[in-house]
Coordinates of C-alpha atoms and ligand atoms in Angstrom, one line a residue:
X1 CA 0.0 0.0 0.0
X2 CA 1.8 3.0 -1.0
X3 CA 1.4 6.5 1.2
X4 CA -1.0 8.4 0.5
X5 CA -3.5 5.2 0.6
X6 CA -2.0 4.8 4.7
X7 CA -2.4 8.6 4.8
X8 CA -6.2 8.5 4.1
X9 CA -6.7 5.4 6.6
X10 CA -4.7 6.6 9.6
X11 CA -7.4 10.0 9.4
X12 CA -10.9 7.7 9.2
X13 CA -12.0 8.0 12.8
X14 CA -11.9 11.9 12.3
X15 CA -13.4 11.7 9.1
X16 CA -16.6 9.7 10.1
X17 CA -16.5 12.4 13.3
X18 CA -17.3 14.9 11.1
X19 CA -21.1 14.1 9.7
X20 CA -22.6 12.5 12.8
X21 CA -26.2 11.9 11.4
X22 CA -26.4 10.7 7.9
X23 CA -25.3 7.0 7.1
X24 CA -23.2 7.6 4.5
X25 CA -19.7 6.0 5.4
X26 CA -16.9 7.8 3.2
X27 CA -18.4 7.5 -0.3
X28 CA -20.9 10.2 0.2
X29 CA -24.2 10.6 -2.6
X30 CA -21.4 13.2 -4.1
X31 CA -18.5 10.6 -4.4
X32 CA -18.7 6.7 -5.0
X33 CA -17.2 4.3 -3.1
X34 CA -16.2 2.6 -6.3
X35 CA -13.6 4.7 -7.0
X36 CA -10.0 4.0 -7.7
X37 CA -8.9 6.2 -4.8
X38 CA -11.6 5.2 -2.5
X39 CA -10.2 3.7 0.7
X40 CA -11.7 2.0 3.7
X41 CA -10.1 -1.0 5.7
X42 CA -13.1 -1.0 7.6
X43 CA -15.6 -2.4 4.6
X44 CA -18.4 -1.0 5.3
X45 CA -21.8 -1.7 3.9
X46 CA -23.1 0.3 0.7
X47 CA -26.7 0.5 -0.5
X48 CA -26.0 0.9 -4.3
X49 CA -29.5 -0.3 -5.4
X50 CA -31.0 2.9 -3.3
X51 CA -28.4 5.3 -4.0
X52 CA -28.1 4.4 -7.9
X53 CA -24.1 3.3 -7.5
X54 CA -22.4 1.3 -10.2
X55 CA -20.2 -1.1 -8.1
X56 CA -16.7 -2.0 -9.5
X57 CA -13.9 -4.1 -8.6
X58 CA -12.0 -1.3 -6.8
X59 CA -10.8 -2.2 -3.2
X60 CA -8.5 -0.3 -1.5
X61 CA -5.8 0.6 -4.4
X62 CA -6.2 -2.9 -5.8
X63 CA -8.3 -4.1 -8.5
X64 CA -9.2 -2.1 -12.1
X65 CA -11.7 -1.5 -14.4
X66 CA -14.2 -4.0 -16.1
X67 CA -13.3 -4.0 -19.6
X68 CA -15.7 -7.1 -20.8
X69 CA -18.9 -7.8 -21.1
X70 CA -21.3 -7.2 -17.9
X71 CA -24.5 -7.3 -16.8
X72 CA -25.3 -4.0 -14.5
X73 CA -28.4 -4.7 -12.4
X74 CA -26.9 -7.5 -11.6
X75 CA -23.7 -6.1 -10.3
X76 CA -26.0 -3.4 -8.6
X77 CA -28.1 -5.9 -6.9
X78 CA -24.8 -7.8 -5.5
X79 CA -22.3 -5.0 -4.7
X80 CA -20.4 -7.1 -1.9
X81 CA -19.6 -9.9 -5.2
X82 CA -18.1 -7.3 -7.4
X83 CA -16.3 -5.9 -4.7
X84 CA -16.3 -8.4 -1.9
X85 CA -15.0 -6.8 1.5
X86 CA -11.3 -7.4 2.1
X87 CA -12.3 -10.3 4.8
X88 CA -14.1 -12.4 2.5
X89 CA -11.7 -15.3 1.8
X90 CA -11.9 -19.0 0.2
X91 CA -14.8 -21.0 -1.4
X92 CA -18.2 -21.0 -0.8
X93 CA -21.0 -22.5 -2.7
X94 CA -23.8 -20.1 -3.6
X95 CA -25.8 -19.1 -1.2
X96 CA -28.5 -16.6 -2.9
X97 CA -31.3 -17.4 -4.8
X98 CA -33.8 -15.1 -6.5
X99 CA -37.5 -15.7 -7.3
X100 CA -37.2 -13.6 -10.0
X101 CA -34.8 -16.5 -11.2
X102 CA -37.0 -19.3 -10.8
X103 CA -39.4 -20.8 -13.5
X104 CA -43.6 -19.5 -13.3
X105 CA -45.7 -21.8 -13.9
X106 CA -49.0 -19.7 -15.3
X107 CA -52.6 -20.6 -14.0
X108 CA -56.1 -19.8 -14.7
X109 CA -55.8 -16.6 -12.5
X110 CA -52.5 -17.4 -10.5
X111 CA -49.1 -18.6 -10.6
X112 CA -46.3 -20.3 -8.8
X113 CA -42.5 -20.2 -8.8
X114 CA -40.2 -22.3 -7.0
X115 CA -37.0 -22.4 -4.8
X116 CA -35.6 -25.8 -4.3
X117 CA -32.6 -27.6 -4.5
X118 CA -32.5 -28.0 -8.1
X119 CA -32.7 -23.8 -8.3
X120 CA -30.3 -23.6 -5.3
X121 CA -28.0 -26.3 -4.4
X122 CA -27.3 -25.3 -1.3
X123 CA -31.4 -25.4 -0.1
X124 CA -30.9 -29.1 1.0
X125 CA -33.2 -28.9 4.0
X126 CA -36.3 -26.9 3.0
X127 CA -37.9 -25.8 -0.3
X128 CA -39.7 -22.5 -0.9
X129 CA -42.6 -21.9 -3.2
X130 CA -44.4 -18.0 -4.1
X131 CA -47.9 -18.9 -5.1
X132 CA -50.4 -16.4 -6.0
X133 CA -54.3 -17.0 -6.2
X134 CA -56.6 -14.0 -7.2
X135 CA -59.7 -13.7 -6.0
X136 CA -62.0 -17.0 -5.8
X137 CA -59.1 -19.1 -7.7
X138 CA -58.0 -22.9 -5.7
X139 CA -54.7 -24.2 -5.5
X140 CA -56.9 -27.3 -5.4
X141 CA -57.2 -30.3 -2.8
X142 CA -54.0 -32.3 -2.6
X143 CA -51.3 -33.7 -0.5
X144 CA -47.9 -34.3 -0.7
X145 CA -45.2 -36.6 1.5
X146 CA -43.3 -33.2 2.9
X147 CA -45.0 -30.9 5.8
X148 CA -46.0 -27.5 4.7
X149 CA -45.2 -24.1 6.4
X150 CA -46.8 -21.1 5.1
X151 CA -46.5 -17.4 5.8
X152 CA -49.1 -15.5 3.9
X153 CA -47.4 -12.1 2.2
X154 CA -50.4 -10.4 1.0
X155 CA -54.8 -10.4 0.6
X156 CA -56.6 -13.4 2.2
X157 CA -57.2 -16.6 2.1
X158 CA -59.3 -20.0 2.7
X159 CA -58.0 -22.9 4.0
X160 CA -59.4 -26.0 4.1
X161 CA -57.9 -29.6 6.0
X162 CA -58.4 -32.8 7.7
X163 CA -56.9 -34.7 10.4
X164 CA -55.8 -38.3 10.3
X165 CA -58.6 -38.7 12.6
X166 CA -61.5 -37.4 10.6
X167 CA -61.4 -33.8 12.4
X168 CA -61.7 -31.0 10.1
X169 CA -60.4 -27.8 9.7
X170 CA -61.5 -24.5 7.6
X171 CA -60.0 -21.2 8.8
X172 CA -59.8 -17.7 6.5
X173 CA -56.1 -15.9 7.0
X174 CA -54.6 -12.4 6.6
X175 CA -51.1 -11.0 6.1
X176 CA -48.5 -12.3 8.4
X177 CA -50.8 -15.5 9.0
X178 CA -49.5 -19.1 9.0
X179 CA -50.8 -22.1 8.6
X180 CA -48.8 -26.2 8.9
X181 CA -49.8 -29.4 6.9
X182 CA -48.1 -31.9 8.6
X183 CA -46.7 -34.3 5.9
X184 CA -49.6 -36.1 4.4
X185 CA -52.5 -34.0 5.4
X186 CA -55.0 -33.3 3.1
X187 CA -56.2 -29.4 2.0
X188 CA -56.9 -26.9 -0.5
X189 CA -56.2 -22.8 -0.6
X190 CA -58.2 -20.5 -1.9
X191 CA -57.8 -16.7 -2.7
X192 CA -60.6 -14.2 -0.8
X193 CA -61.3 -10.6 -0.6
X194 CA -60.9 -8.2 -3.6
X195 CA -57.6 -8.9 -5.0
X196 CA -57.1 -13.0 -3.7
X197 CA -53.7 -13.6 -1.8
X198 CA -50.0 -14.0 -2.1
X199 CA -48.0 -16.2 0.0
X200 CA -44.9 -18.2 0.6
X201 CA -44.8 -22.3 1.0
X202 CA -41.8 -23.7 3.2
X203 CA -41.4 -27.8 2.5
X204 CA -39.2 -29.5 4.9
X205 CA -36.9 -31.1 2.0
X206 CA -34.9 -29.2 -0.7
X207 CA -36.0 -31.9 -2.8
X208 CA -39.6 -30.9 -2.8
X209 CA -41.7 -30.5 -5.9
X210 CA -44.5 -28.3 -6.4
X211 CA -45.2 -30.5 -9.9
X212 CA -45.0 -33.6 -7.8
X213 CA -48.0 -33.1 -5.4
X214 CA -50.9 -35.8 -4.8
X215 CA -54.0 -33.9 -6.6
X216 CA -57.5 -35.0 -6.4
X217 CA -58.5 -34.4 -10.3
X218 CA -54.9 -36.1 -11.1
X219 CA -56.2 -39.1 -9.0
X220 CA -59.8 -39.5 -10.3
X221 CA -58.4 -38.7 -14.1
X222 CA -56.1 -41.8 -13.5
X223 CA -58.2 -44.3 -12.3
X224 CA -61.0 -47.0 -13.9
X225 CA -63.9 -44.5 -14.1
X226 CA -65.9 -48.6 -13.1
X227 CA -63.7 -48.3 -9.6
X228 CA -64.7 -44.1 -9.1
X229 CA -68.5 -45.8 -9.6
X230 CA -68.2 -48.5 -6.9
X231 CA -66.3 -46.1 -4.7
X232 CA -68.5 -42.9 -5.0
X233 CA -71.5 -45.5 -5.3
X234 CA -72.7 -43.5 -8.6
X235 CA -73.8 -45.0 -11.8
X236 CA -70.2 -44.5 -14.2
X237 CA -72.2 -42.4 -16.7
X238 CA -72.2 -40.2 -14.6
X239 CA -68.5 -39.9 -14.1
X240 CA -67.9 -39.2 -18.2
X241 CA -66.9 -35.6 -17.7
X242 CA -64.6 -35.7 -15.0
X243 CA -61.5 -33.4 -16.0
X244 CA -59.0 -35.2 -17.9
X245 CA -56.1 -34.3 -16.0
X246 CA -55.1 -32.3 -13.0
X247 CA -56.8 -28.7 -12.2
X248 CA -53.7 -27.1 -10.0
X249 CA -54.6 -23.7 -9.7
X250 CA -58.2 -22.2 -11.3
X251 CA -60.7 -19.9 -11.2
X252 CA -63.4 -21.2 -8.6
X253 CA -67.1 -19.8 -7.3
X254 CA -66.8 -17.6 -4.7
X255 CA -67.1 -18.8 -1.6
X256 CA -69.7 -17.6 1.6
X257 CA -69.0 -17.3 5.1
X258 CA -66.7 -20.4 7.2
X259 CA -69.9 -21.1 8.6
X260 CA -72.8 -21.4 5.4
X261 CA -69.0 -23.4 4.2
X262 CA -69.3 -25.6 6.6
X263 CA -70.5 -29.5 5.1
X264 CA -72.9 -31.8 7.3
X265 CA -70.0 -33.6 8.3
X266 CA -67.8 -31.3 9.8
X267 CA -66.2 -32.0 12.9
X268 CA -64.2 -29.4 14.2
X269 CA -60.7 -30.7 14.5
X270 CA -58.5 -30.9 17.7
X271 CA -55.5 -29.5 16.1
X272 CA -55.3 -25.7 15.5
X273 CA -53.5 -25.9 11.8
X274 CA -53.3 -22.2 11.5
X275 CA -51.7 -18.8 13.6
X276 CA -51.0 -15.4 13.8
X277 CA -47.5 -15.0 13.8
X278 CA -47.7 -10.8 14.1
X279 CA -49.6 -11.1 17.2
X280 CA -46.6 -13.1 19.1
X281 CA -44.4 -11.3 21.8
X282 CA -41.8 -9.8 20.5
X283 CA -38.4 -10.4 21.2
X284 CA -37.5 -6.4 21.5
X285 CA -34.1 -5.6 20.2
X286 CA -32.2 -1.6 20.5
X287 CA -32.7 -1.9 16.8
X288 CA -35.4 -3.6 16.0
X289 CA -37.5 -6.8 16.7
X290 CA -37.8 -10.7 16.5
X291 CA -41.0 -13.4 16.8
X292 CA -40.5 -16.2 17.0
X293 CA -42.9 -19.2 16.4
X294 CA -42.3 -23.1 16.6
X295 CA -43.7 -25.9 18.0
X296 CA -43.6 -24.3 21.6
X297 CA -46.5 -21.7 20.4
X298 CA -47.5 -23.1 17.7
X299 CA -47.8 -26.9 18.1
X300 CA -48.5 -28.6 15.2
X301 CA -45.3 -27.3 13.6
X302 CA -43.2 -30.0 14.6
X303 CA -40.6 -29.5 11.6
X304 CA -40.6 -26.1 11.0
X305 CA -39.3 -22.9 13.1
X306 CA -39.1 -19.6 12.2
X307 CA -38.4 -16.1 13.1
X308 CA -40.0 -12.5 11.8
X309 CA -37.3 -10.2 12.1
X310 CA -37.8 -6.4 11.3
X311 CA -34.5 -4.6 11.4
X312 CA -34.2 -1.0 11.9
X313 CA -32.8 1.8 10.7
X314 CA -29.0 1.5 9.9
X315 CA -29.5 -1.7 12.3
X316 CA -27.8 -4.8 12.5
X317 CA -29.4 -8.7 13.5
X318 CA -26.2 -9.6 15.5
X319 CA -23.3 -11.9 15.0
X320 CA -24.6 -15.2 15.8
X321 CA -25.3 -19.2 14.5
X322 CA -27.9 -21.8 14.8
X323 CA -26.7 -24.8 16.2
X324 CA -29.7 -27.4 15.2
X325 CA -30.6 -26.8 11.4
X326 CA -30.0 -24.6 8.1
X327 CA -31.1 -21.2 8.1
X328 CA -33.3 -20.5 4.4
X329 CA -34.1 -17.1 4.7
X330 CA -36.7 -14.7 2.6
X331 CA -36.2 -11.2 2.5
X332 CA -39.6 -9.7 2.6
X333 CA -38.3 -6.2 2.1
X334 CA -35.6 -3.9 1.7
X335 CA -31.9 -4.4 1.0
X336 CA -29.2 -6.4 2.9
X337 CA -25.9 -7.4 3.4
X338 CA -24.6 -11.1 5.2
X339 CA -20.8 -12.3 5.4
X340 CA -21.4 -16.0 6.0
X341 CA -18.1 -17.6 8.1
X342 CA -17.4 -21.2 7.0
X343 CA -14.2 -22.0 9.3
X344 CA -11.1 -22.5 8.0
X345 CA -10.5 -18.9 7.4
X346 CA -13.3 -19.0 4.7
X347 CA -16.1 -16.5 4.5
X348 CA -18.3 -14.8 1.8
X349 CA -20.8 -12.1 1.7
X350 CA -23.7 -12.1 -0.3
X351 CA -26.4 -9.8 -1.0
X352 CA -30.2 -9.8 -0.7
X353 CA -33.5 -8.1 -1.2
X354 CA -37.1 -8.3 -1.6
X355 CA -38.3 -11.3 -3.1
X356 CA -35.0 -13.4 -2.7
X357 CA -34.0 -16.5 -0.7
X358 CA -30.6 -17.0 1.2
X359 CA -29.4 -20.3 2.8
X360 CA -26.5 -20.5 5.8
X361 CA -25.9 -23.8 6.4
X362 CA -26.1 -24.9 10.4
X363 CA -23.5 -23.4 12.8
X364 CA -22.1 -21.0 10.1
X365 CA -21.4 -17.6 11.6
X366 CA -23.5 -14.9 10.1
X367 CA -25.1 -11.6 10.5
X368 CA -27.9 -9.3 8.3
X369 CA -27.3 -5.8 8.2
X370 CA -29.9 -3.7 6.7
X371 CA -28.2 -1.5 4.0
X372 CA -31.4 0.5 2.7
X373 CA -32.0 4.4 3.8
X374 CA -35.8 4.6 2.7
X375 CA -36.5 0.9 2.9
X376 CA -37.7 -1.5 6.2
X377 CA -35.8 -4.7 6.2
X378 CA -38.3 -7.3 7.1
X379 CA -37.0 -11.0 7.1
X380 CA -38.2 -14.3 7.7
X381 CA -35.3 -17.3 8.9
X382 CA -37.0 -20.9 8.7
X383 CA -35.3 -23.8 9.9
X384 CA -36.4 -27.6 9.9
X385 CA -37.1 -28.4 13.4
X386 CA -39.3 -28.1 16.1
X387 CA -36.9 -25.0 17.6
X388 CA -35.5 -21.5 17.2
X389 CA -32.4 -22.1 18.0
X390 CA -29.4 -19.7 18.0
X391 CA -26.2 -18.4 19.8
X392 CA -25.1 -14.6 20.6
X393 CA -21.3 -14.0 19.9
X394 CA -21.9 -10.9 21.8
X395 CA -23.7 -13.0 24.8
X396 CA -20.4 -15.5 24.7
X397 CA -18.3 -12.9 25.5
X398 CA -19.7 -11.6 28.0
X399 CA -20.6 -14.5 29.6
X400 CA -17.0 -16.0 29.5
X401 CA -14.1 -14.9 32.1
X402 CA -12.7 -11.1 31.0
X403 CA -9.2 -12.5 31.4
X404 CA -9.8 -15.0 28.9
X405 CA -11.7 -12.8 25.7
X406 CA -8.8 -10.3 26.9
X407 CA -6.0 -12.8 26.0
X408 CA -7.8 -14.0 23.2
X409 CA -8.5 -10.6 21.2
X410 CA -6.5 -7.5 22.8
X411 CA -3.8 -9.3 24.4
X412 CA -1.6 -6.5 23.2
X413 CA -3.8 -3.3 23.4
X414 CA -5.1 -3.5 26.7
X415 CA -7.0 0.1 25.9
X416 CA -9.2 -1.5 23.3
X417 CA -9.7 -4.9 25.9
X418 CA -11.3 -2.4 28.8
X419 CA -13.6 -0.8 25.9
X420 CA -14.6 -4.0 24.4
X421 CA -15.2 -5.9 28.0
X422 CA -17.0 -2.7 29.0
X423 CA -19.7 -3.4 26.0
X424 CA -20.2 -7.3 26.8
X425 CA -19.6 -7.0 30.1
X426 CA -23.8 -7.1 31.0
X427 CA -23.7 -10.3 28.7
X428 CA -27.3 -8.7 27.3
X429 CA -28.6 -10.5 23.7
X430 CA -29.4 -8.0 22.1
X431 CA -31.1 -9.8 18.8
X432 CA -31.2 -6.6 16.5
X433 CA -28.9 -4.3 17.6
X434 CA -29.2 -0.4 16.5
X435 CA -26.2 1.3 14.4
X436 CA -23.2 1.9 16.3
X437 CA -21.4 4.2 14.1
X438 CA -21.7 7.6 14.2
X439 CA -23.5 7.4 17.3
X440 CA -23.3 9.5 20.2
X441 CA -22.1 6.4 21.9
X442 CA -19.3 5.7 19.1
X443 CA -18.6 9.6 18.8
X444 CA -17.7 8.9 22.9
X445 CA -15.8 6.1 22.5
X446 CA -12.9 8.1 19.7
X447 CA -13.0 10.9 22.2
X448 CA -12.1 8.5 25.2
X449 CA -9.6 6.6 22.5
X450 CA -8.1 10.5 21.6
X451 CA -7.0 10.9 25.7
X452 CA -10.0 13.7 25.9
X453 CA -13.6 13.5 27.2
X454 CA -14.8 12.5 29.8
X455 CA -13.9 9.1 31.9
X456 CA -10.8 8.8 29.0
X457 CA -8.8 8.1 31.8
X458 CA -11.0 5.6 33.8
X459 CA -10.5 3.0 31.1
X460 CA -7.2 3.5 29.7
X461 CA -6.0 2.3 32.9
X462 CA -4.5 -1.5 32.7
X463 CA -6.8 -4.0 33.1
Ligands
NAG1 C1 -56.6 -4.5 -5.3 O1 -55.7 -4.2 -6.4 C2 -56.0 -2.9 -6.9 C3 -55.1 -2.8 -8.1 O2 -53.8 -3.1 -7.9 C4 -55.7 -1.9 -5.8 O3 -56.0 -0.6 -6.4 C5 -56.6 -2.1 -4.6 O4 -56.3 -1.2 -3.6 C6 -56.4 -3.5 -4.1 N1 -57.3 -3.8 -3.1 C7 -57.0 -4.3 -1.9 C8 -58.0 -4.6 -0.9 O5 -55.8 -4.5 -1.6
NAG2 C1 -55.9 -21.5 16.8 O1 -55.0 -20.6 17.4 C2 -55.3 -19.2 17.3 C3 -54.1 -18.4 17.8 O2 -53.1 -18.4 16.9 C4 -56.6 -18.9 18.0 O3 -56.9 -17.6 17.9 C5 -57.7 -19.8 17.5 O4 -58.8 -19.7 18.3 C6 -57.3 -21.3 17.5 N1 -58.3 -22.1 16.9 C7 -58.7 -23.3 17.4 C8 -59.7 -24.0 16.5 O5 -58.2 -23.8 18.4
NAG3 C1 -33.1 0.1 7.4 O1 -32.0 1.0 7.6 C2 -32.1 2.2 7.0 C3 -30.9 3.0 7.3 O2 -29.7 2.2 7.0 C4 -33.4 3.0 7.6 O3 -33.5 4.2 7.0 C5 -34.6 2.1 7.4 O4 -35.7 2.7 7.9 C6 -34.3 0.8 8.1 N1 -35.5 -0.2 8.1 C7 -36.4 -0.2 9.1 C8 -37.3 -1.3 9.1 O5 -36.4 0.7 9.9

């Protein structure tokens, strides 16, 4: 690194003194971080999709242009690939996955897409569909060998199933609904209210296959129409125009009220197949907030776990891992950024937004920053198990003898060691944590690390 690059990098603390408010870390909306010149051994996070920046393959007086062929908006949409921060290191497989990438299959009045292992190789443990049903249209009866998880995105719907001991179950859901089919369970969907419903499906196999389900019409349309008569106990004339293959998704007659639904047979199931996943407790954050819902709340999901984070402004879900399955994440909304650490020195950041799905395989390392100024980042992280599991670096270290994170990390810069154990020191989780830099807190900290302030002295002292 030649001089003037050290020059500009022994002056950042004073720099990012000087605009307290505004996140924008060194590249300002005036000057882009993708510069030649631009320095920062710090690697912070950039929002090019909101701020219109062009990323290139400029890191701190290494790299050059791109002279080839290249695709923009995709560069845009992945910034931390084109220019992957200085601590990224090794090889990981991919670990993002677009909807916008994935095959849509077009209904009579809907559609579906599909994330699965096939799309994303990496999505071993669970597969995600986006299905949309306007109004009155059925994703129609079926069943299929996976359990299904479901978080409903937009609009209403019906849903209809049965128990494996003849209890039924209709219920009508809203945004940030859910509903679980345990693996075999019979039902059907169907899109209410003026514009139908959106929503996403969580299978607990990668393998999964939206084209591979058990359908009614599929079933009749493939059996002896002399077996549907002595089954149905109805003269086989009567069975001559049956559709000829499977239905899937179509336009259907509106439907009335749960109750004018209700058949003669109904008997109200024991098992509660749906929830409201907005209305849990949060987990309250000093940047945001997490719910989480598994089988402890919600019983019948016995496979699935989840959490709804929303993440707040310049805020941070903390360094952690989950110790008992894969994460498969969908970003609801907004812009982020996740390094994911692989041991053996290896780590990669990817980037995400609205609409895509990312996958951190068990114990990995990881974090989600939200990188958007005018954008929430909402995000849900599904797991296959009956838990939400995960582990706080943050809680570790505060939690485990001073003496011992002192030797470990600031064994020679025991003015940094009192700082840092002064942070962790209450041990506090602290799920979403709210930005750090340019705070009033950080703006303390470089005037206790510049000898003035106030208390400078208390914890410059020797441990
Ligand atoms: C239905 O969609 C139309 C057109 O996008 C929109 O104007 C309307 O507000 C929507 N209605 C509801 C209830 O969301
Ligand atoms: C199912 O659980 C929800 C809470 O998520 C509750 O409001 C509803 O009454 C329950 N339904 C049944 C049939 O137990
Ligand atoms: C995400 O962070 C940006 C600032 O980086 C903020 O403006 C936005 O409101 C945040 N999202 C939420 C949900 O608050």
């Amino acid at each position: 690194m030649h001089i003037t690059a050290l020059a500009s990098l022994l002056t950042l603390p004073a720099l990012s003194l000087a605009a307290p408010t505004k996140q924008h870390p060194l590249g300002s909306k005036h000057s882009s971080p993708y510069k030649p010149d631009h320095y920062d051994p710090y690697d912070r996070k950039h929002d090019s999709v909101g701020e219109g920046l062009h990323p290139e393959p400029y890191r701190n007086g290494k790299g050059t242009s791109v002279l080839g062929p290249r695709n923009r908006m995709r560069e845009q949409q992945d910034p931390d690939m084109v220019r992957p921060p200085s601590t990224d290191h090794g090889a990981m497989p991919a670990m993002r996955w677009s909807f916008a990438d994935s095959h849509t299959r077009i209904e009579e009045g809907g559609w579906t897409r599909q994330t699965t292992v096939r799309e994303l190789p990496s999505s071993k443990e669970i597969a995600g569909v986006n299905m949309r049903l306007d109004k009155g249209v059925i994703r129609e009866l079926h069943w299929h060998k996976e359990a299904e998880w479901a978080y409903v995105l937009s609009g209403e719907v019906r849903v209809t199933a049965l128990d494996s001991e003849g209890g039924s179950f209709i219920d009508d859901l809203k945004e940030g609904d859910l509903w679980y089919f345990p693996s075999g369970h019979p039902h059907s969907l169907q899109g209410l209210g003026e514009n139908g419903t959106e929503f996403l499906l969580v299978f607990d196999s990668g393998g999964f296959s939206e084209e591979s389900t058990f359908i009614l019409t599929d079933w009749l349309a493939h059996t002896p129409k002399a077996v549907l008569s002595e089954n149905f106990r109805i003269p086989p004339e009567l069975l001559e125009h049956i559709p000829l293959s499977e239905k899937y998704i179509f336009q259907g007659s509106i439907p009335g009220s749960i109750e004018e639904e209700k058949p003669k047979a109904f008997k109200q199931s024991k098992l509660n197949f749906t929830f409201n996943m907005l209305d849990v407790e949060p987990q309250v954050g000093s940047g945001g907030q997490a719910k989480i819902v598994d089988s402890r709340n919600f019983p019948i999901s016995k496979t699935i776990a989840a959490g709804h984070l929303d993440i707040g402004p310049g805020s941070m879900r903390e360094m952690h891992w989950h110790p008992n399955a894969d994460e498969w994440s969908f970003f609801i909304k907004g812009r982020a950024r996740v390094t994911i650490f692989a041991a053996e020195g290896t780590a990669r950041t990817f980037d995400y937004m609205g609409g895509d799905v990312g996958v951190i395989p068990a114990n990995m390392g990881h974090f989600i920053e939200n990188l958007s100024d005018d954008e929430p980042l909402e995000v849900l992280e599904i797991f296959r198990s009956d838990r939400f599991m995960d582990f706080s670096l943050f809680q570790w270290m505060g939690e485990t003898p001073q003496r011992l994170v002192r030797d470990h990390i600031f064994a020679n810069h025991p003015k940094a060691a009192k700082e840092f154990l002064r942070q962790v020191e209450g041990g506090k989780k602290d799920v979403i944590k709210e930005q750090y830099y340019k705070s009033p807190e950080h703006e303390e900290a470089i005037r206790r690390l510049e000898g003035g302030g106030d208390g400078g002295e208390g914890w410059a002292e020797e441990l």
